[in-house]
Coordinates of C-alpha atoms in Angstrom, one line a residue:
M231 CA 110.0 206.9 131.7
E232 CA 108.0 207.4 128.4
D233 CA 104.3 207.9 128.6
I234 CA 102.4 206.1 125.9
E235 CA 100.4 209.2 125.1
D236 CA 103.7 210.9 124.1
L237 CA 104.6 207.9 122.0
L238 CA 101.4 208.4 120.1
V239 CA 102.3 212.0 119.1
G240 CA 102.9 212.3 115.3
S241 CA 101.5 208.9 114.6
G242 CA 98.3 210.1 113.1
G243 CA 96.3 208.7 116.1
A244 CA 97.3 205.1 115.4
P245 CA 98.8 203.3 118.4
P246 CA 102.4 202.2 118.4
G247 CA 102.9 199.1 116.3
F248 CA 99.3 199.2 115.3
R249 CA 98.0 196.0 113.7
L250 CA 94.7 194.6 112.9
P251 CA 93.5 191.8 115.2
V252 CA 93.1 188.2 114.2
P253 CA 89.3 187.6 114.1
A254 CA 89.6 183.8 114.3
S255 CA 91.1 184.0 117.8
V256 CA 88.5 186.3 119.3
G257 CA 86.8 184.8 122.4
V258 CA 88.6 181.4 122.0
N259 CA 91.0 180.0 124.5
P260 CA 94.3 180.2 122.8
K261 CA 96.3 177.1 122.1
K262 CA 99.0 176.6 124.6
K263 CA 102.5 175.5 123.6
N264 CA 103.8 172.1 124.5
N265 CA 105.2 172.5 128.0
K266 CA 106.7 169.0 128.3
Q267 CA 110.2 170.3 127.8
Q268 CA 109.7 173.4 129.9
P269 CA 111.2 173.4 133.5
K270 CA 108.5 173.2 136.1
L271 CA 107.9 176.2 138.4
R272 CA 108.0 175.4 142.1
K273 CA 105.3 176.5 144.4
N274 CA 107.5 179.3 145.8
Y275 CA 107.9 180.6 142.2
A276 CA 111.7 180.4 142.4
I277 CA 113.0 181.2 138.9
Q278 CA 116.5 181.2 137.6
S279 CA 116.9 183.4 134.6
S280 CA 119.1 182.2 131.8
L281 CA 119.2 185.6 130.1
S282 CA 122.8 186.6 129.6
G283 CA 122.4 189.2 126.9
P284 CA 119.9 191.1 124.7
I285 CA 117.0 189.2 123.4
S286 CA 116.5 188.9 119.7
P287 CA 113.3 190.8 118.8
K288 CA 110.3 188.7 117.9
I289 CA 107.5 189.4 115.4
P290 CA 104.8 191.3 117.3
G291 CA 102.0 188.9 118.4
T292 CA 104.1 185.8 118.5
E293 CA 105.1 186.1 122.2
I294 CA 103.7 184.2 125.1
I295 CA 101.9 186.1 127.9
Y296 CA 101.6 184.8 131.5
M297 CA 98.6 186.3 133.3
K298 CA 97.9 186.3 137.0
T299 CA 94.7 187.7 138.5
F300 CA 94.0 188.7 142.1
G301 CA 90.7 189.9 143.6
C302 CA 87.0 190.0 142.8
S303 CA 84.9 188.9 139.9
H304 CA 85.1 192.3 138.4
N305 CA 88.9 191.9 138.2
Q306 CA 88.4 188.5 136.7
S307 CA 86.2 190.0 134.0
D308 CA 88.8 192.6 133.3
S309 CA 91.4 189.9 132.9
E310 CA 89.2 187.9 130.5
Y311 CA 88.8 191.1 128.4
M312 CA 92.5 191.7 128.3
A313 CA 93.2 188.0 127.5
G314 CA 90.6 188.2 124.6
Q315 CA 92.3 191.2 123.1
L316 CA 95.8 189.7 123.4
S317 CA 94.6 186.5 121.9
A318 CA 92.9 188.4 119.1
F319 CA 96.3 189.9 118.2
G320 CA 97.9 186.5 118.1
Y321 CA 99.5 186.4 121.5
A322 CA 99.5 183.0 123.3
L323 CA 98.4 182.8 126.9
S324 CA 100.1 180.4 129.3
D325 CA 99.8 179.4 132.9
N326 CA 103.6 178.8 133.0
P327 CA 105.5 181.9 133.9
V328 CA 108.8 180.3 133.0
E329 CA 108.0 180.0 129.3
A330 CA 106.4 183.4 129.1
D331 CA 108.0 186.4 127.3
L332 CA 106.0 188.9 129.4
W333 CA 104.1 188.8 132.7
L334 CA 100.7 190.6 133.1
I335 CA 99.5 190.9 136.8
N336 CA 96.0 192.1 137.5
T337 CA 96.0 193.4 141.1
C338 CA 93.6 193.8 144.0
T339 CA 93.9 196.5 146.7
V340 CA 91.1 195.4 149.1
K341 CA 93.4 193.7 151.6
S342 CA 97.1 193.8 152.5
P343 CA 97.7 190.1 151.8
S344 CA 96.7 190.3 148.1
Q345 CA 99.0 193.4 147.7
S346 CA 101.8 191.5 149.4
A347 CA 101.3 188.6 147.0
M348 CA 101.6 191.1 144.2
D349 CA 104.8 192.5 145.6
T350 CA 106.3 189.0 145.8
L351 CA 105.3 188.2 142.2
I352 CA 106.8 191.5 140.9
S353 CA 110.0 190.7 142.7
K354 CA 110.1 187.2 141.1
C355 CA 109.4 188.7 137.7
R356 CA 112.3 191.1 138.1
D357 CA 114.6 188.3 139.2
A358 CA 113.6 186.4 136.0
K359 CA 114.3 189.5 133.9
K360 CA 110.9 189.3 132.3
P361 CA 109.1 192.4 130.9
L362 CA 106.2 193.2 133.2
V363 CA 102.8 195.0 133.0
V364 CA 100.7 195.6 136.1
A365 CA 97.0 196.2 135.8
G366 CA 94.1 196.6 138.3
C367 CA 93.3 198.5 141.4
V368 CA 96.7 198.7 143.0
P369 CA 98.4 201.0 140.4
Q370 CA 95.2 202.9 139.8
G371 CA 94.7 203.6 143.5
S372 CA 98.4 204.1 144.5
R373 CA 100.2 205.6 141.4
D374 CA 103.4 206.4 143.3
L375 CA 103.9 203.0 144.9
K376 CA 107.6 202.3 145.1
E377 CA 107.1 198.7 144.0
L378 CA 105.8 200.0 140.6
E379 CA 108.8 202.0 139.7
G380 CA 110.1 201.1 136.3
V381 CA 106.9 199.0 135.6
S382 CA 104.4 199.5 132.8
V383 CA 100.9 200.1 134.0
V384 CA 97.4 199.8 132.5
G385 CA 94.5 201.3 134.5
V386 CA 91.2 199.8 135.3
Q387 CA 89.4 201.8 132.6
Q388 CA 92.2 201.4 130.0
I389 CA 91.9 197.6 129.6
D390 CA 90.8 198.1 126.0
R391 CA 94.4 199.3 125.2
V392 CA 96.3 196.5 126.8
V393 CA 97.7 195.4 123.5
E394 CA 99.4 198.7 123.1
V395 CA 100.9 198.6 126.5
V396 CA 102.2 195.0 126.1
E397 CA 103.8 195.7 122.7
E398 CA 105.5 198.9 123.9
T399 CA 106.7 197.1 127.0
L400 CA 108.1 194.2 124.9
K401 CA 110.1 196.9 122.9
G402 CA 111.7 198.0 126.2
H403 CA 109.5 201.1 126.9
E404 CA 107.9 201.8 130.3
V405 CA 104.3 203.0 129.6
R406 CA 101.4 204.0 131.8
L407 CA 97.7 204.5 131.0
L408 CA 95.7 205.6 134.0
N409 CA 93.4 208.5 133.0
R410 CA 90.1 208.1 131.3
K411 CA 86.6 209.4 131.6
T412 CA 84.7 206.8 129.5
L413 CA 84.0 203.1 130.3
P414 CA 85.6 200.3 128.2
A415 CA 83.3 198.8 125.6
L416 CA 81.3 195.7 126.6
D417 CA 81.8 194.0 123.2
L418 CA 85.6 193.6 123.4
P419 CA 87.0 190.2 122.6
K420 CA 87.0 188.0 125.6
V421 CA 88.6 184.7 126.7
R422 CA 86.5 183.4 129.6
K423 CA 88.1 181.4 132.4
N424 CA 84.9 179.3 132.3
K425 CA 83.4 179.2 128.8
F426 CA 79.9 179.0 130.2
V427 CA 80.1 181.8 132.7
E428 CA 79.9 185.4 131.6
I429 CA 81.0 187.9 134.3
L430 CA 79.2 191.1 133.2
P431 CA 80.3 194.4 134.8
I432 CA 77.2 196.6 135.0
N433 CA 78.9 199.6 136.6
V434 CA 82.3 200.7 138.0
G435 CA 82.9 202.5 141.2
C436 CA 80.3 203.2 143.9
L437 CA 78.4 206.0 145.7
G438 CA 79.7 205.1 149.2
A439 CA 82.6 206.5 151.1
C440 CA 83.5 203.7 153.5
T441 CA 86.4 204.8 155.8
Y442 CA 88.3 201.5 155.3
C443 CA 87.9 201.1 151.6
K444 CA 90.8 201.5 149.2
T445 CA 88.9 200.2 146.1
K446 CA 87.0 203.6 145.8
H447 CA 90.4 205.2 145.2
A448 CA 90.9 202.9 142.3
R449 CA 87.5 202.4 140.8
G450 CA 86.2 205.9 141.6
H451 CA 82.7 207.3 141.6
L452 CA 79.8 205.4 140.1
G453 CA 79.7 205.0 136.4
S454 CA 77.0 202.8 134.9
Y455 CA 76.6 201.1 131.5
T456 CA 73.3 201.7 129.8
V457 CA 70.5 199.2 130.0
D458 CA 70.4 198.9 126.2
G459 CA 74.2 198.2 126.1
L460 CA 74.0 195.5 128.8
V461 CA 71.0 193.8 127.3
A462 CA 72.8 193.7 123.9
R463 CA 75.7 192.0 125.6
V464 CA 73.4 189.5 127.3
K465 CA 71.9 188.6 123.9
T466 CA 75.4 188.1 122.4
V467 CA 76.6 185.8 125.2
V468 CA 73.5 183.7 125.2
T469 CA 73.9 183.2 121.5
D470 CA 77.6 182.2 122.2
G471 CA 76.4 179.4 124.5
V472 CA 77.0 181.1 127.9
K473 CA 74.9 179.4 130.5
E474 CA 75.4 181.6 133.6
I475 CA 75.6 185.4 133.7
W476 CA 77.1 187.0 136.8
L477 CA 76.3 190.7 137.2
S478 CA 79.3 192.3 138.8
S479 CA 80.4 195.6 140.2
E480 CA 81.6 197.3 143.4
D481 CA 77.9 197.7 144.3
T482 CA 75.2 196.3 142.0
G483 CA 72.5 197.9 144.1
A484 CA 73.7 201.4 143.1
Y485 CA 73.4 200.6 139.4
G486 CA 71.9 203.3 137.2
R487 CA 71.6 206.1 139.8
D488 CA 74.0 208.2 137.6
I489 CA 72.0 207.7 134.4
G490 CA 68.4 207.8 135.6
A491 CA 68.0 204.0 135.9
N492 CA 67.9 201.5 138.7
L493 CA 68.7 197.8 139.4
P494 CA 65.1 196.4 139.1
M495 CA 64.8 198.1 135.7
L496 CA 68.0 196.4 134.5
L497 CA 67.1 193.0 135.9
K498 CA 63.7 193.0 134.3
A499 CA 65.2 193.9 130.9
I500 CA 67.9 191.2 131.1
V501 CA 65.5 188.5 132.3
A502 CA 63.2 189.2 129.3
E503 CA 66.1 188.1 127.1
L504 CA 66.9 184.8 128.8
P505 CA 65.7 181.5 127.3
S506 CA 62.4 180.4 128.7
D507 CA 63.6 176.8 129.1
G508 CA 66.0 177.9 131.9
S509 CA 69.1 177.1 130.0
T510 CA 70.8 180.4 130.9
M511 CA 70.8 181.6 134.5
L512 CA 71.3 185.1 136.1
R513 CA 73.2 185.7 139.3
V514 CA 73.0 189.1 140.9
G515 CA 76.3 190.3 142.4
M516 CA 77.2 192.0 145.7
T517 CA 74.6 194.6 146.8
N518 CA 75.1 197.0 149.8
P519 CA 71.9 197.6 151.9
P520 CA 71.4 201.3 151.4
Y521 CA 70.6 201.1 147.7
I522 CA 68.1 198.2 147.7
L523 CA 65.9 199.2 150.6
E524 CA 63.6 201.2 148.4
H525 CA 63.4 198.4 145.8
L526 CA 63.1 195.3 148.0
K527 CA 59.8 194.0 146.6
E528 CA 60.8 194.6 143.0
I529 CA 64.1 192.8 143.5
A530 CA 62.3 189.9 145.3
D531 CA 60.0 189.5 142.3
V532 CA 63.1 189.2 140.0
L533 CA 64.8 186.7 142.4
C534 CA 61.6 184.6 142.2
H535 CA 62.0 184.3 138.4
P536 CA 62.8 180.7 137.3
C537 CA 65.9 181.9 135.5
V538 CA 67.4 183.9 138.4
Y539 CA 69.3 182.4 141.3
S540 CA 67.5 183.0 144.6
F541 CA 70.7 184.2 146.1
L542 CA 72.2 187.6 147.1
H543 CA 75.4 188.8 148.6
V544 CA 74.6 191.6 151.1
P545 CA 77.6 192.6 153.3
V546 CA 76.8 193.8 156.8
Q547 CA 80.4 194.1 158.0
S548 CA 79.4 194.6 161.7
G549 CA 76.4 193.9 164.0
S550 CA 77.0 197.1 165.9
D551 CA 75.5 200.5 164.8
R552 CA 78.4 202.3 166.5
V553 CA 80.9 200.5 164.3
L554 CA 78.8 200.8 161.2
S555 CA 78.8 204.6 161.8
A556 CA 82.6 204.6 162.2
M557 CA 82.8 202.7 158.9
N558 CA 80.5 205.2 157.3
R559 CA 78.3 202.4 155.9
E560 CA 75.2 204.6 155.7
Y561 CA 72.7 202.0 157.2
T562 CA 71.8 200.5 160.5
V563 CA 71.7 196.9 161.7
S564 CA 67.9 197.1 161.8
E565 CA 67.9 198.2 158.1
F566 CA 70.1 195.2 157.2
R567 CA 67.7 192.9 159.1
K568 CA 64.8 194.4 157.1
V569 CA 66.6 193.5 153.9
V570 CA 67.2 189.9 155.0
D571 CA 63.7 189.5 156.5
I572 CA 61.8 190.8 153.5
L573 CA 63.8 188.9 150.9
T574 CA 63.6 185.7 153.0
E575 CA 59.8 186.1 153.3
L576 CA 59.1 186.9 149.7
V577 CA 61.6 184.6 147.9
P578 CA 61.2 180.8 148.4
G579 CA 64.5 179.1 149.2
M580 CA 66.3 182.5 149.5
Q581 CA 70.0 182.3 150.4
I582 CA 71.9 185.3 151.6
A583 CA 75.7 185.6 152.0
T584 CA 77.3 188.3 154.0
D585 CA 80.7 189.8 155.1
I586 CA 82.1 190.6 158.5
I587 CA 85.2 192.7 159.3
C588 CA 86.6 191.7 162.7
G589 CA 88.6 194.2 164.8
F590 CA 87.7 197.5 163.1
P591 CA 89.3 200.4 164.9
G592 CA 87.4 201.2 168.1
E593 CA 85.4 197.9 168.1
T594 CA 84.8 196.9 171.8
D595 CA 83.9 193.5 173.2
E596 CA 80.3 194.6 173.3
D597 CA 80.3 195.6 169.7
F598 CA 81.8 192.3 168.7
A599 CA 79.2 190.4 170.8
E600 CA 76.5 192.2 168.8
T601 CA 78.1 190.9 165.6
V602 CA 78.2 187.4 166.9
S603 CA 74.5 187.6 167.9
L604 CA 73.5 188.9 164.5
I605 CA 75.3 186.0 162.7
D606 CA 73.9 183.5 165.2
D607 CA 70.3 184.8 164.7
Y608 CA 70.3 184.2 161.0
K609 CA 72.7 181.3 160.7
F610 CA 73.8 182.4 157.2
S611 CA 75.0 179.6 155.0
Q612 CA 77.9 181.8 153.7
V613 CA 79.8 184.3 155.8
H614 CA 83.1 185.8 154.6
I615 CA 85.1 186.7 157.7
S616 CA 88.2 188.9 157.5
Q617 CA 90.4 190.7 159.9
F618 CA 90.7 194.5 159.6
Y619 CA 93.6 195.6 157.4
P620 CA 94.5 199.3 157.4
R621 CA 94.8 200.5 153.8
P622 CA 97.1 203.4 153.2
G623 CA 95.3 206.6 152.4
T624 CA 92.0 205.7 154.0
P625 CA 90.5 207.4 157.1
A626 CA 90.4 204.1 159.0
A627 CA 94.2 203.7 158.6
R628 CA 94.6 206.8 160.9
M629 CA 92.2 205.5 163.6
K630 CA 93.3 203.8 166.8
K631 CA 93.8 200.1 166.1
V632 CA 92.5 197.2 168.1
P633 CA 95.5 195.0 169.2
S634 CA 96.3 192.4 166.6
T635 CA 96.0 189.6 169.1
V636 CA 92.5 190.6 169.9
V637 CA 91.6 190.9 166.2
K638 CA 92.8 187.4 165.6
K639 CA 91.0 186.0 168.6
R640 CA 87.7 187.6 167.5
S641 CA 88.2 186.2 164.0
R642 CA 88.7 182.7 165.3
E643 CA 85.7 183.0 167.6
L644 CA 83.3 184.2 164.9
T645 CA 84.6 181.5 162.6
S646 CA 84.0 178.9 165.2
V647 CA 80.4 180.1 165.7
F648 CA 79.8 180.1 161.9
E649 CA 81.2 176.6 161.5
S650 CA 78.8 175.3 164.2
F651 CA 75.8 175.9 161.9
A652 CA 74.4 173.1 159.8
P653 CA 72.6 175.1 157.1
Y654 CA 71.9 172.2 154.7
N655 CA 70.3 169.8 157.3
G656 CA 66.9 168.8 156.0
M657 CA 67.9 168.7 152.3
E658 CA 68.8 165.0 152.3
G659 CA 66.2 163.1 150.2
K660 CA 65.0 166.2 148.4
V661 CA 64.8 166.4 144.6
E662 CA 66.2 169.6 143.2
R663 CA 66.9 171.1 139.8
I664 CA 70.6 171.9 139.5
W665 CA 72.8 173.6 137.0
I666 CA 76.2 171.8 136.5
T667 CA 78.9 174.3 135.8
E668 CA 82.4 173.1 136.6
I669 CA 84.7 170.3 137.9
A670 CA 85.2 170.2 141.6
T671 CA 88.7 170.7 143.1
D672 CA 88.9 167.0 144.0
G673 CA 88.7 166.1 140.4
N674 CA 86.1 163.4 141.1
H675 CA 82.9 165.4 141.2
L676 CA 81.1 167.9 139.0
V677 CA 79.7 171.1 140.7
G678 CA 76.1 172.1 140.3
H679 CA 74.0 174.7 142.1
T680 CA 70.3 174.7 143.1
K681 CA 68.2 177.7 142.4
G682 CA 69.2 178.9 145.9
Y683 CA 72.8 178.5 144.8
V684 CA 73.5 175.7 147.2
Q685 CA 76.5 173.8 145.9
V686 CA 75.7 170.2 144.8
L687 CA 78.5 167.7 144.1
V688 CA 77.6 164.9 141.7
V689 CA 79.5 162.1 139.9
G690 CA 79.3 162.1 136.2
P691 CA 81.2 162.6 132.9
E692 CA 82.5 165.9 131.8
T693 CA 79.9 166.0 129.1
M694 CA 77.4 166.9 131.8
L695 CA 79.1 170.3 132.1
G696 CA 76.8 173.0 130.8
T697 CA 73.6 171.0 131.5
S698 CA 70.6 171.4 133.7
A699 CA 69.5 168.3 135.6
I700 CA 67.1 166.9 138.2
A701 CA 69.1 165.5 141.2
K702 CA 68.3 163.8 144.4
I703 CA 70.2 165.0 147.4
T704 CA 71.9 161.9 148.9
S705 CA 73.8 163.5 151.8
V706 CA 74.7 166.9 153.2
G707 CA 78.0 168.4 154.4
R708 CA 79.0 171.6 156.0
W709 CA 79.9 173.5 152.8
S710 CA 78.0 171.6 150.2
V711 CA 75.6 168.7 149.5
F712 CA 76.0 165.5 147.5
G713 CA 73.5 164.4 144.9
E714 CA 72.6 161.8 142.3
V715 CA 71.6 162.9 138.8
L716 CA 68.1 161.5 137.9
E717 CA 67.4 163.3 134.7
I718 CA 69.2 165.6 132.3
L719 CA 66.8 168.4 131.4
T720 CA 68.8 170.6 129.0
K721 CA 72.0 169.9 127.1
S722 CA 74.9 172.2 126.6
K723 CA 75.4 173.8 123.2
D724 CA 78.4 171.5 122.5
N725 CA 76.4 168.3 123.3
A726 CA 73.0 169.3 121.7
G727 CA 71.3 166.5 119.9
P728 CA 67.9 165.9 118.2
S729 CA 66.2 165.6 121.6
E730 CA 66.3 168.4 124.1
R731 CA 66.0 166.1 127.1
E732 CA 67.5 162.8 128.3
S733 CA 65.8 161.1 131.2
N734 CA 66.3 158.1 133.5
G735 CA 62.9 158.7 135.0
N736 CA 59.8 160.8 134.5
K737 CA 59.8 163.8 132.2
C738 CA 59.9 167.2 133.8
K739 CA 58.5 170.3 132.0
P740 CA 60.7 173.4 131.5
C741 CA 60.3 176.4 133.8
S742 CA 57.4 178.5 132.6
D743 CA 56.1 180.5 135.5
L744 CA 57.4 182.3 138.6
D745 CA 56.4 179.6 141.0
E746 CA 58.7 177.0 139.6
T747 CA 62.2 176.4 141.0
C748 CA 65.0 176.4 138.4
S749 CA 68.3 177.8 137.4
C750 CA 70.7 177.3 134.5
S751 CA 74.0 175.9 133.4
K752 CA 77.4 176.3 131.9
E753 CA 79.3 174.6 129.1
P754 CA 82.7 172.9 129.0
Q755 CA 85.8 174.6 127.7
A756 CA 86.0 174.9 123.9
C757 CA 88.6 172.8 122.1
A758 CA 91.4 174.9 120.8
C759 CA 91.8 173.0 117.5
E760 CA 91.6 174.7 114.2
M761 CA 89.4 172.0 112.8
P762 CA 85.8 171.4 113.8
S763 CA 86.6 167.9 115.2
C764 CA 89.1 167.8 118.0
G765 CA 90.8 164.7 119.3
E766 CA 89.0 164.0 122.5
E767 CA 87.4 161.2 124.5
T768 CA 84.0 161.7 126.0
I769 CA 82.0 159.4 128.4
V770 CA 78.2 159.7 128.4
T771 CA 76.0 158.0 131.0
D772 CA 73.0 156.2 129.7
G773 CA 71.1 154.6 132.6
N774 CA 73.5 152.0 134.0
Q775 CA 75.3 151.6 130.7
M776 CA 78.3 153.8 129.7
T777 CA 79.1 154.6 126.2
R778 CA 82.6 155.7 125.3
V779 CA 82.9 158.0 122.3
E780 CA 86.3 158.5 120.6
E781 CA 86.6 161.3 118.1
R782 CA 89.7 161.2 115.9
N783 CA 91.6 164.2 115.0
H784 CA 91.3 164.5 111.2
Q785 CA 94.0 167.1 110.8
N786 CA 96.6 164.4 110.3
V787 CA 95.6 163.3 106.8
I788 CA 98.0 160.3 106.5
R789 CA 96.7 158.8 109.8
W790 CA 93.2 159.4 108.7
L791 CA 93.6 157.7 105.3
L792 CA 95.5 154.7 106.8
R793 CA 93.2 154.3 109.8
K794 CA 91.2 151.0 109.8
R795 CA 87.5 151.7 109.8
R796 CA 85.2 149.3 111.7
S797 CA 81.5 149.2 111.2
Q798 CA 80.8 146.6 113.9
K799 CA 80.6 147.3 117.6
K800 CA 83.4 146.1 119.9
T801 CA 83.5 145.5 123.6
E802 CA 86.3 146.0 126.0
N803 CA 85.9 144.8 129.6
G804 CA 82.2 144.8 129.2
I805 CA 82.0 148.5 128.0
V806 CA 80.4 149.1 124.7
L807 CA 82.5 151.1 122.2
E808 CA 80.7 152.8 119.3
P809 CA 80.7 156.0 117.3
K810 CA 79.1 159.0 118.9
E811 CA 76.9 159.6 115.9
N812 CA 73.9 157.6 114.7
P813 CA 75.2 154.0 114.1
E814 CA 73.2 153.6 110.9
V815 CA 74.6 156.8 109.5
Y816 CA 78.1 155.7 110.6
R817 CA 77.9 152.3 109.0
G818 CA 76.6 153.9 105.8
R819 CA 79.6 156.2 105.8
I820 CA 81.9 153.3 106.3
R821 CA 80.4 151.4 103.3
E822 CA 80.6 154.6 101.2
W823 CA 84.3 155.1 101.8
A824 CA 85.5 151.5 102.2
L825 CA 86.1 151.0 98.4
F826 CA 87.9 154.4 98.1
D827 CA 90.1 153.5 101.1
R828 CA 91.1 150.1 99.6
A829 CA 91.8 151.6 96.2
L830 CA 93.9 154.4 97.7
L831 CA 95.8 151.9 99.9
G832 CA 96.4 149.7 96.9
A833 CA 97.7 152.6 94.8
I834 CA 100.1 153.5 97.6
L835 CA 101.4 149.9 97.8
V836 CA 101.8 149.7 93.9
S837 CA 103.7 153.0 94.0
L838 CA 106.0 151.8 96.7
F839 CA 106.6 148.5 94.9
T840 CA 107.4 150.5 91.7
V841 CA 110.0 152.7 93.6
I842 CA 111.7 149.6 95.0
V843 CA 111.9 147.9 91.6
I844 CA 113.4 151.1 90.1
L845 CA 116.0 151.4 92.9
L846 CA 117.0 147.7 92.5
W847 CA 117.3 148.1 88.8
A848 CA 119.4 151.2 89.2
C849 CA 121.7 149.3 91.6
W850 CA 122.0 146.3 89.4
R851 CA 123.1 148.5 86.5

């Protein structure tokens, strides 16, 4: 195995195959190649390789990269940064592993199932004889893992050098970058999974030493980004049109304790940079109880702000002090209750999510009963329930285990208790401001969230993505509620027009003080065309009338010149079809170009007639 640091020797400090990035591709979803002729990949990822000999070398930066991400939002952010850098150097990203020239797997070490999925994917990659790079917490926390033999690796703090690792791997080298003392820069190129959501890592690692946690082995001790650096990043992404910022880390509550700062200080600095109209929303990430107890009132003040979701993820893991002590969680159940009670009291509409581990070593029936009682007392709208998985190298892996049958039974029982709650009863008929961010998995609804981060499903065109709206809750379900959009308050950057608001009812003023309830939005995916106008069809609701807008792709000059231009409206099945722009401007443009089009078409016909005459004359002679 060759280490990439050895490959750098004698190169004057430049990385192997050093090239300048392509600025035009930075932060833009790369264009995917046409997959119509590519064989489809089955759900079991069964792949038959057609490689029978050496592959002809390609020009660096022309290959296709398949990326797969496991784990938390921090991992997702790392993948977006790696995708941005690869895109900046010309690589195409694809969801199709069959057509890819190299696979890049970003791994998670929290639970055994995710690592088992990684092992399966690595095996499939080897069967397909594809070059492979593994990133993330698994190789960082388990460097000598047998499954990683012969595989190139990029560590969690080396994501800014992913291009080097990929290019050397494509050359046939096995390279590994795992050691680093500084954090990756925040201003690296980025390709976001959702254009309107910026996942912003505020620190890496944590101050805890939980006996079951393997992530600490990978992410290490707490390392925080500076307040100024994070605020600068927020300014940049707001300018880019991001509508929702998620603060992410292994423990956001511990932020800044290594650099003389704290979480409330950071939150206040970020909130000061958010648009006052509530068009960009902040969501605070997972926060363990020990590090927010001393800042509860300050954090509550921030969560009341109109541009911050009244939502917090505070994992408790167990309702038993004895089990919490065995986990080395550094707080008691009463302290967790204090966090929940104070935030619920001080923040209107506050929603708290929590985590539970069932079957931790030594957990008795009495311990589990205390956990059930805690969850039943608060009836949390979100509880992430998982069974205990012993992770190699952790103290808990050496503790006496609870029988697996008992662990599964407790998990099912707690799930049944949780699913018996009806957390959204009473919301029906309410009018809420929501921020519409994505398309639901059913493909029929758009997903919005209230300020308390309650999921609201609405029916509407994709042009509503990235907008903030007033919606009436029409019905409630167990996991989400359904709503009807009454008024669009803010438009996404891509759909901005002369007016900031569109309404089917009364006007609503923008958020201006801490007593108002509001949040913010996301924008739709950017079109990957090289020209400003992409070929797309958009539907915009306008009261009970629907206007369909069809934008032509002007890149094909011949089609554009020969296209018949119509200035009058047409109807099709009762639906009005008209240009997206101002009709008067459009009709003026038609009149302006009509004479030129006719002259050009006439010239083409005359030229064609002349060619035909010349050919006939030549044949006659």
